[in-house]
Coordinates of C-alpha atoms and ligand atoms in Angstrom, one line a residue:
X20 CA 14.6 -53.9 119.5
X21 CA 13.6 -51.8 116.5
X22 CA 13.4 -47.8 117.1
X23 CA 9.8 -47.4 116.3
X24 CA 8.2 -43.9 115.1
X25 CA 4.8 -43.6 115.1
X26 CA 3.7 -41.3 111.6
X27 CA 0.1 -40.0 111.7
X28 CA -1.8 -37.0 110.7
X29 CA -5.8 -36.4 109.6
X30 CA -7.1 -37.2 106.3
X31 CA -5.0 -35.3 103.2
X32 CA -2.3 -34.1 105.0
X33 CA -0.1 -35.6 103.4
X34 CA 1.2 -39.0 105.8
X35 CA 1.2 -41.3 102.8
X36 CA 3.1 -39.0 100.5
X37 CA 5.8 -38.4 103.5
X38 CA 6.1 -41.7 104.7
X39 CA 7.2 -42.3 100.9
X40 CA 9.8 -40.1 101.0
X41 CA 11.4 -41.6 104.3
X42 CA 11.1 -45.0 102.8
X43 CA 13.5 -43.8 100.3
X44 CA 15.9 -42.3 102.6
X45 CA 15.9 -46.0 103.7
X46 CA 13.2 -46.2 106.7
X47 CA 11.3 -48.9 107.5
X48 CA 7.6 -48.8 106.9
X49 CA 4.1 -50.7 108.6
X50 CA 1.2 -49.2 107.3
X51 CA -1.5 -50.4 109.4
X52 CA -4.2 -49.6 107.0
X53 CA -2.5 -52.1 105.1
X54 CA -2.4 -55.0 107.7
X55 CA -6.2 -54.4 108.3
X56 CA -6.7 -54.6 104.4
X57 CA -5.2 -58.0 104.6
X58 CA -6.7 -59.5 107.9
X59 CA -10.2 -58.2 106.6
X60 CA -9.4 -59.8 103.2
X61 CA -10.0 -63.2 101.5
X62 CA -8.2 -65.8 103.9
X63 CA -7.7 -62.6 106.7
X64 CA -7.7 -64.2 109.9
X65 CA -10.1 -61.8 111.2
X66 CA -13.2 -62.7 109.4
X67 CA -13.6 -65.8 111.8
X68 CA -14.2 -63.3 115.0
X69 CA -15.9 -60.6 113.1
X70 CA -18.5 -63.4 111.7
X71 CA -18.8 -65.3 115.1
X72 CA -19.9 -61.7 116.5
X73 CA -21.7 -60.2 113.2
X74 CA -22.8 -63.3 111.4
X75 CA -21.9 -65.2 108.2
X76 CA -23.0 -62.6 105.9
X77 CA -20.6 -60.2 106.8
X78 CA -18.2 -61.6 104.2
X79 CA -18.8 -61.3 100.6
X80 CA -19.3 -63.8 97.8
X81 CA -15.4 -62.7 97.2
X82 CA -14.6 -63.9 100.8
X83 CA -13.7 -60.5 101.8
X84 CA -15.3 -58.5 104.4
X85 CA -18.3 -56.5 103.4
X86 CA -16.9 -53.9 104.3
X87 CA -20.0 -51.3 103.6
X88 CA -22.2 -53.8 105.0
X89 CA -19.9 -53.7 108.2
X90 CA -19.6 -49.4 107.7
X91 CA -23.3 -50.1 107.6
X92 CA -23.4 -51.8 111.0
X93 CA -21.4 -49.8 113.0
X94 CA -22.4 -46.4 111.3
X95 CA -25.1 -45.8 114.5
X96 CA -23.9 -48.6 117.0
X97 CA -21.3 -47.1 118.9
X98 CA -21.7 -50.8 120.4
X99 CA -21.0 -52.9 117.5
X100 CA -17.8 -50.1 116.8
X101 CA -16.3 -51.1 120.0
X102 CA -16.8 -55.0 119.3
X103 CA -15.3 -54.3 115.8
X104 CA -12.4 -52.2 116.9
X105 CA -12.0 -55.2 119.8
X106 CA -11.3 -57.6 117.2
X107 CA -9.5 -56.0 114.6
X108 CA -7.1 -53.9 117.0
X109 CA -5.2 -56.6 118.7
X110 CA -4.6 -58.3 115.8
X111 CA -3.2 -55.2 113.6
X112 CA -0.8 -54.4 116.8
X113 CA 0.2 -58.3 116.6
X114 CA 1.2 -58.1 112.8
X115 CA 2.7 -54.8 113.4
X116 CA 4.6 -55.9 116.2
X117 CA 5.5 -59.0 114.0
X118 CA 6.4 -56.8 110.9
X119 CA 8.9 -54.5 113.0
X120 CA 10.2 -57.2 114.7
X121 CA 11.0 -58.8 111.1
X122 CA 12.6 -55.1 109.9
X123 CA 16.2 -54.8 109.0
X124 CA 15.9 -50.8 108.3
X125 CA 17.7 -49.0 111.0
X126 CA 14.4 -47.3 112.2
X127 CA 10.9 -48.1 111.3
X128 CA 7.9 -45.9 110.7
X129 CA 4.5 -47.5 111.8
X130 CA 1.9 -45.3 109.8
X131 CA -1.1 -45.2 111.9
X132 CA -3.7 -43.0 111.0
X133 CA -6.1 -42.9 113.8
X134 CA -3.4 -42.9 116.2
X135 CA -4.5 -40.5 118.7
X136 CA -7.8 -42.2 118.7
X137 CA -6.9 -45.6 119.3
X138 CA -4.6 -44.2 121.9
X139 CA -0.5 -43.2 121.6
X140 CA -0.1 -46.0 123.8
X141 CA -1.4 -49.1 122.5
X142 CA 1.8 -49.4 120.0
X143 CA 5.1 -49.4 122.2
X144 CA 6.5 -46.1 120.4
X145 CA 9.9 -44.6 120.8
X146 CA 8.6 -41.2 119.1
X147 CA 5.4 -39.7 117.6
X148 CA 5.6 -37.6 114.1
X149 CA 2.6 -35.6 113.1
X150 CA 2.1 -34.0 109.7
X151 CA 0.3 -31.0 110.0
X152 CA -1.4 -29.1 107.4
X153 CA -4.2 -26.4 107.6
X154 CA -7.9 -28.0 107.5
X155 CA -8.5 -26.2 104.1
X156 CA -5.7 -27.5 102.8
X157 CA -6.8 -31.1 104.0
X158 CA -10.4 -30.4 102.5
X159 CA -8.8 -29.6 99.1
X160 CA -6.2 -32.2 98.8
X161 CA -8.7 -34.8 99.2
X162 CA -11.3 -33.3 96.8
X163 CA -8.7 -33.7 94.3
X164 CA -7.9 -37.0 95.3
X165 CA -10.9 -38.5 95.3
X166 CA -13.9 -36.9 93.8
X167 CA -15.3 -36.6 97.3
X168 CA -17.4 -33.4 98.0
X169 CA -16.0 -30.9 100.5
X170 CA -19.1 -31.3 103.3
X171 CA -17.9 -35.0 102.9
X172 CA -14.2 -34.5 103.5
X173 CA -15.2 -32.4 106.5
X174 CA -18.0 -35.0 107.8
X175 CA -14.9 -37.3 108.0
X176 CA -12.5 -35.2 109.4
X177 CA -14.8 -34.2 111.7
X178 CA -15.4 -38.2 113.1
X179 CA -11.3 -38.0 113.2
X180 CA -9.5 -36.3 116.4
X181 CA -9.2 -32.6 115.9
X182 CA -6.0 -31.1 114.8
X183 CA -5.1 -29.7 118.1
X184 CA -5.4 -33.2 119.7
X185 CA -2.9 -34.7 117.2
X186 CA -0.2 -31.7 117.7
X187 CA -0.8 -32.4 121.4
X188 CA 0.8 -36.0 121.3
X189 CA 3.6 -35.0 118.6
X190 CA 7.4 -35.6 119.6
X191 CA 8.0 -33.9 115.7
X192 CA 5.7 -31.8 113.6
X193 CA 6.2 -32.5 109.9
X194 CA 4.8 -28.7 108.0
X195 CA 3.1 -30.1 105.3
X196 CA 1.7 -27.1 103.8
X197 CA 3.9 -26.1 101.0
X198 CA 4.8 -28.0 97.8
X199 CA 5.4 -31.5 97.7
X200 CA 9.0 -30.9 96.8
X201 CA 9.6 -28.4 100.4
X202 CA 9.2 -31.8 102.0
X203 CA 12.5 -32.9 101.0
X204 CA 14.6 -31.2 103.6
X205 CA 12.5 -31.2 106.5
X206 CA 12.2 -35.3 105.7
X207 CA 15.9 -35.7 106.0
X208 CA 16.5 -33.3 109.0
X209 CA 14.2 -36.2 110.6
X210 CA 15.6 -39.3 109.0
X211 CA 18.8 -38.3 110.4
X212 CA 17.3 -37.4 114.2
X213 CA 15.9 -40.9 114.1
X214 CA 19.2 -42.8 112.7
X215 CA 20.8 -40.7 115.5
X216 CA 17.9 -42.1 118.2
X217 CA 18.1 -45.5 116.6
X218 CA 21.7 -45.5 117.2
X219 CA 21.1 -44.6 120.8
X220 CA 18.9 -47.1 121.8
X221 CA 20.5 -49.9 120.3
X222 CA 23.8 -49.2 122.3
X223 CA 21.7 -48.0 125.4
X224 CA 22.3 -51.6 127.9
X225 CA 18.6 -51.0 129.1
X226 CA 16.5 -50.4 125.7
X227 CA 18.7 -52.1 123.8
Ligands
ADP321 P1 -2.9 -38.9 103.6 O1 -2.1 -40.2 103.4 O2 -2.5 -38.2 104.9 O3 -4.4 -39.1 103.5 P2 -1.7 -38.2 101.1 O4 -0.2 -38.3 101.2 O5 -2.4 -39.3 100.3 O6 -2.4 -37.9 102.5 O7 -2.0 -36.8 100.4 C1 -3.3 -36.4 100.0 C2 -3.3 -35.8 98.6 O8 -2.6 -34.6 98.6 C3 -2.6 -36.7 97.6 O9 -3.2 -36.7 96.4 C4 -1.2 -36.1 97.5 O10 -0.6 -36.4 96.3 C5 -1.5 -34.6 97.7 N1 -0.4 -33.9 98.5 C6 0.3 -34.4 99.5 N2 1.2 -33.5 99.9 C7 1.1 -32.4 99.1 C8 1.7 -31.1 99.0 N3 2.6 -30.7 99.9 N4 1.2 -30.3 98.0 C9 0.3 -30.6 97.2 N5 -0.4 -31.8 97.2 C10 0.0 -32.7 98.2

């Protein structure tokens, strides 16, 4: 059984950039993002669910979900969130659970970015690694990014847990508030914790 870290942080903080850097230190990596990108997709074997619940026109002439229609239709329907989040959600955690399963990296990272909202224990994780960065910090990042304006960056970190929720359920704290390249050596203090876990739990007779 893989030794599975879970890698989350808000909105800019920097997950996507650090998960990067472990991948080429040799982790594993499952972006979940990514899987609900594809099961929302042309041919995604969520569409079927989502239409039986939300209707036919939910996909696109594309044969992708709408997925601003569907932003649309769960923007005020705390209702039609939970029916989304019922479909999609087990069948992200099956492909996850299928993609670590299929890993041959000695640990694997499973980048989940509304972790603590869906819940720390919906994914079977050995460990939890939060990168933390001041909110500021987050704001500006993702101006830069993205064009977006800063009441827009905070409207969504806002609708994400708060950043005292996420340190809350961290095993590791990832300081993501200095230059890109000050990553480097906290990244490999960590890849080499994990390989050291890893090890562990494969030779444990219980876990392993
Ligand atoms: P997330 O995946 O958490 O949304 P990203 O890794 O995409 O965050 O980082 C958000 C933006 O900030 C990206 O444009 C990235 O290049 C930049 N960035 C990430 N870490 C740093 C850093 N330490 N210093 C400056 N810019 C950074």
């Amino acid at each position: 059984m893989s030794f599975l870290v879970g890698l989350t942080g808000g909105i800019g903080s920097g997950k996507s950039t650090v998960a990067e850097a472990f991948v080429a230190l040799g982790a594993g990596l499952v972006d979940t993002d990514a899987l609900a990108r594809q099961l929302t997709g042309a041919g995604g074997l969520a569409l079927a669910p989502l239409q039986a619940v939300f209707g036919p026109d939910i996909v696109g002439p594309d044969g992708a979900l709408d997925r601003s229609a569907m932003r649309q239709r769960v923007f005020a329907d705390e209702t039609a969130r939970r029916q989304l989040e019922a479909i999609l959600h087990p069948l992200i955690r099956a492909e996850a659970a299928a993609r670590v399963a299929a890993s041959a990296a000695p640990y694997v990272l499973l980048d989940v970015p509304l972790l603590v909202e869906t819940g720390v224990q919906a994914y079977g994780l050995d460990r939890v690694l939060v990168v933390d960065c001041p909110e500021p910090l987050q704001v500006e990042r993702v101006m830069a990014r993205s064009g977006l304006s800063a009441p827009e960056v905070q409207a969504v970190m806002a609708a994400q847990a708060s950043r005292a929720a996420r340190l809350a359920v961290a095993d590791d704290v990832l300081d993501n508030s200095g230059s890109p390249d000050s990553l480097g050596p906290a990244v490999a203090r960590l890849h080499q914790a994990y390989l050291q876990m890893a090890a562990r739990k494969a030779a444990s007779p219980i876990c392993g």
